[in-house]
Every structure is written in C-alpha cells, then in structure tokens.
Amino acid sequence: MKHPARTSRRTLLALIGASLASAPLLNSPHAAARHAAVGLDDPAKKEIAMKLVSSAENSSLDWKAQYKYIEDIGDGRGYTAGIIGFCSGTGDMLDLVELYADRRPGNVLAPYLPALRRVNGTDSHDGLDPDYPGDWVRAARDEAFRRAQNDERDRVYFNPAVRQGRTDGLRVLGQFVYYDAIVMHGDGTDPTSFRNIRGRALDRARPPAQGGDEVTYLHAFLDARVWAMKQEEAHSDTSRVDTAQRVFLRDGNLDLDTPLDWKVYGDSYHLD
C-alpha cells in the first residue's frame, strides 16, 4: 500500500540546489572533519536511506520494485508514481517525463507531455486516462527511465538534503532526517515546507555548525517536522518519525549504522 506522503511540492524545489550551493563555507577544523566524514551519499548509507523511505512510502524495503508503481492515492495531487512518489499535480513528474523524453525521444510516455503540462497544479487525469498508468509500467522496464528516476530523485531531493545537512554539520542520521522531510514536504514557501520546518527548529536550537549540540538540534527538527505533518490529515500518522527516526536518535545512532530496527504505520522492519 502506498501511504499518502506528498505535500506542497513546487517547481521551485529545484532552486534549493542553487541556494545551498551559495551557502558560506565552514572553515573550522571541526567542520572540515565533518565534511570529510562518511555522509548519506556513501553508497551503503544511501541504500539504507532508500530502504527507510520505501518502508514509509511503500510498506516495503524493496525500493527498486517501485519504479513501476503508479496510482492516485486521493490526496489531491493526481497520480503518484515511481521510487520517490513523483506527482502529476506537483511538477516533479512533468520534469521527470521531460528528462526521459530528452534522453529517449519517442518513448512511450512522451505523447503525454502536453497533458502533463495541462494538469500540473491540479488533481486532474485529463488526457492521461485510461492508458497512462499502463504506459508508465511499460516505461519502467526501460533502464533509461529508471536512470531518469534516480537522477531526478537525486537532483531535487537527495542531493539538496545532503548538502544542507553537511552545511549544518550533521552526520548521516541528520542528513537522512532532512532527506525524508524534503521527500514528504518539498521545499516551497508554505509553512510546512522543509525550509520552514528547519526554520522552526532553528528558533529552538542550534545545529553543530553553529556551535549547538547535534542531538538537541535534531530533536528540535523532528518536533517541528511532527508539527508540520499534523497540519494535514493525510500525514497525521507520525510513526515514520516517532518509531523510526526518533528511535535511532535516542539510541545515539548518528551514523545510521546497522543493524537497524524500526516501525512505520505499525509494521516492523529490520536491516542487518
């Protein structure tokens, strides 16, 4: 079952990369050591991150099985699909299909681009039904489409989260906490977006890069995240924070080392 996990995605999501790239460099030896340490972009840690998100988004650790996933989960954002829940109503699905068309002209999804542009910002299926879901599944058999999903996931969500986490002096768990928040909330200008969740946290605690305690700051961030989730009924179950990320934090597992045990929506998961 795909759990509702989309909110406030905007095409300006892509701007986060540029804004983070212009962030001031941290010059202290302590900050330099953090930047040199293993981060969430380490291949093994990234694989853990993909499985953790998939447990919440797809009730499965098999995130690679989700390239073909597509359905309307009734959250007002049209079709939700793929490994990160690209949505027809929020712009990121359109960006993905445009990238795929650039790389594979004449592909099975390219004819839907005019319809995807029309329905962007709405929950409409106009011009997509009845064949779009089936053609998405067909496209997912193409390695070029799977690669495009990976690349858009990284460009819009994963890489910005890791960059901001490193800028704030956070270790692997903190970078993952940021990533999961951007996946769910996007980074728009509304009060529940990632940047505003982070802003609420900064009102209560300082991250390590500003001389604060990492555990204290991450608790403040997760408190702000829970507040944001509860602003929308679809997100009112906060177990992906309460019985997953908060468990790792209380265990002091700031490097997200295995073995890991957690629960999401009452389901138990384990990674060796």
Short mmCIF file of N, CA, C and O in Angstrom, two decimals, residues 79 87-91 93-94 97-98 109-130 132:
data_model
loop_
_atom_site.label_atom_id
_atom_site.label_comp_id
_atom_site.label_asym_id
_atom_site.label_seq_id
_atom_site.Cartn_x
_atom_site.Cartn_y
_atom_site.Cartn_z
N TYR A 79 -1.80 11.63 -10.06
CA TYR A 79 -1.08 10.36 -9.98
C TYR A 79 0.20 10.52 -9.17
O TYR A 79 0.93 11.52 -9.30
N CYS A 87 4.62 13.27 -8.66
CA CYS A 87 3.18 13.54 -8.75
C CYS A 87 2.83 14.34 -10.00
O CYS A 87 3.50 15.32 -10.33
N SER A 88 1.73 13.94 -10.65
CA SER A 88 1.31 14.64 -11.87
C SER A 88 0.82 16.05 -11.56
O SER A 88 0.81 16.90 -12.44
N GLY A 89 0.42 16.30 -10.32
CA GLY A 89 -0.11 17.61 -9.97
C GLY A 89 0.89 18.56 -9.35
O GLY A 89 0.53 19.69 -9.02
N THR A 90 2.15 18.14 -9.19
CA THR A 90 3.09 18.99 -8.46
C THR A 90 4.37 19.32 -9.21
O THR A 90 5.28 19.90 -8.64
N GLY A 91 4.45 18.95 -10.47
CA GLY A 91 5.57 19.39 -11.29
C GLY A 91 6.73 18.43 -11.39
O GLY A 91 7.43 18.41 -12.41
N MET A 93 6.74 15.12 -11.58
CA MET A 93 6.51 14.09 -12.59
C MET A 93 6.72 14.66 -13.99
O MET A 93 7.32 14.01 -14.86
N LEU A 94 6.24 15.87 -14.23
CA LEU A 94 6.45 16.52 -15.52
C LEU A 94 7.94 16.67 -15.80
O LEU A 94 8.41 16.36 -16.91
N VAL A 97 9.36 13.22 -16.80
CA VAL A 97 8.99 12.74 -18.13
C VAL A 97 9.66 13.58 -19.21
O VAL A 97 10.04 13.07 -20.27
N GLU A 98 9.85 14.87 -18.95
CA GLU A 98 10.59 15.71 -19.90
C GLU A 98 12.04 15.25 -20.00
O GLU A 98 12.60 15.18 -21.11
N LEU A 109 6.03 7.42 -22.94
CA LEU A 109 5.41 8.48 -22.14
C LEU A 109 5.44 9.85 -22.81
O LEU A 109 4.71 10.75 -22.40
N ALA A 110 6.28 10.01 -23.83
CA ALA A 110 6.43 11.32 -24.47
C ALA A 110 5.11 11.89 -24.98
O ALA A 110 4.87 13.11 -24.86
N PRO A 111 4.19 11.09 -25.55
CA PRO A 111 2.92 11.67 -26.02
C PRO A 111 2.07 12.28 -24.92
O PRO A 111 1.13 13.05 -25.22
N TYR A 112 2.35 11.97 -23.66
CA TYR A 112 1.55 12.51 -22.55
C TYR A 112 2.07 13.85 -22.06
O TYR A 112 1.45 14.44 -21.15
N LEU A 113 3.15 14.35 -22.61
CA LEU A 113 3.71 15.60 -22.11
C LEU A 113 2.73 16.77 -22.19
O LEU A 113 2.60 17.54 -21.22
N PRO A 114 1.99 16.96 -23.29
CA PRO A 114 1.02 18.07 -23.30
C PRO A 114 -0.02 17.94 -22.19
O PRO A 114 -0.37 18.93 -21.54
N ALA A 115 -0.50 16.73 -21.93
CA ALA A 115 -1.48 16.52 -20.86
C ALA A 115 -0.85 16.78 -19.50
O ALA A 115 -1.48 17.39 -18.62
N LEU A 116 0.37 16.33 -19.29
CA LEU A 116 1.04 16.56 -18.00
C LEU A 116 1.23 18.04 -17.74
O LEU A 116 1.12 18.50 -16.60
N ARG A 117 1.50 18.79 -18.78
CA ARG A 117 1.63 20.25 -18.61
C ARG A 117 0.28 20.87 -18.25
O ARG A 117 0.21 21.79 -17.43
N ARG A 118 -0.80 20.37 -18.85
CA ARG A 118 -2.14 20.92 -18.56
C ARG A 118 -2.58 20.62 -17.14
O ARG A 118 -3.19 21.46 -16.48
N VAL A 119 -2.31 19.40 -16.66
CA VAL A 119 -2.83 19.01 -15.35
C VAL A 119 -1.92 19.42 -14.20
O VAL A 119 -2.29 19.29 -13.03
N ASN A 120 -0.74 19.94 -14.50
CA ASN A 120 0.18 20.34 -13.45
C ASN A 120 -0.49 21.37 -12.54
O ASN A 120 -1.10 22.34 -13.01
N GLY A 121 -0.42 21.14 -11.25
CA GLY A 121 -1.07 22.02 -10.28
C GLY A 121 -2.48 21.61 -9.94
O GLY A 121 -3.16 22.30 -9.16
N THR A 122 -2.95 20.49 -10.49
CA THR A 122 -4.32 20.02 -10.24
C THR A 122 -4.27 18.51 -9.94
O THR A 122 -3.23 17.88 -10.05
N ASP A 123 -5.45 17.98 -9.61
CA ASP A 123 -5.54 16.52 -9.43
C ASP A 123 -6.17 15.84 -10.64
O ASP A 123 -6.52 14.66 -10.60
N SER A 124 -6.29 16.57 -11.74
CA SER A 124 -6.97 16.06 -12.93
C SER A 124 -6.18 14.95 -13.61
O SER A 124 -4.94 14.94 -13.61
N HIS A 125 -6.93 14.02 -14.23
CA HIS A 125 -6.35 12.97 -15.08
C HIS A 125 -6.62 13.27 -16.55
O HIS A 125 -6.40 12.40 -17.40
N ASP A 126 -7.07 14.46 -16.85
CA ASP A 126 -7.46 14.81 -18.21
C ASP A 126 -6.30 14.59 -19.18
O ASP A 126 -5.21 15.13 -19.01
N GLY A 127 -6.54 13.76 -20.19
CA GLY A 127 -5.53 13.45 -21.18
C GLY A 127 -4.59 12.33 -20.78
O GLY A 127 -3.73 11.93 -21.57
N LEU A 128 -4.73 11.85 -19.55
CA LEU A 128 -3.87 10.76 -19.06
C LEU A 128 -4.60 9.42 -19.06
O LEU A 128 -4.00 8.39 -19.34
N ASP A 129 -5.86 9.43 -18.70
CA ASP A 129 -6.63 8.19 -18.66
C ASP A 129 -7.11 7.81 -20.06
O ASP A 129 -7.35 8.68 -20.89
N PRO A 130 -7.26 6.52 -20.33
CA PRO A 130 -7.10 5.40 -19.40
C PRO A 130 -5.73 4.71 -19.46
O PRO A 130 -5.46 3.80 -18.70
N TYR A 132 -2.38 5.92 -19.36
CA TYR A 132 -1.14 6.41 -18.78
C TYR A 132 -0.54 5.46 -17.73
O TYR A 132 0.66 5.16 -17.78
#
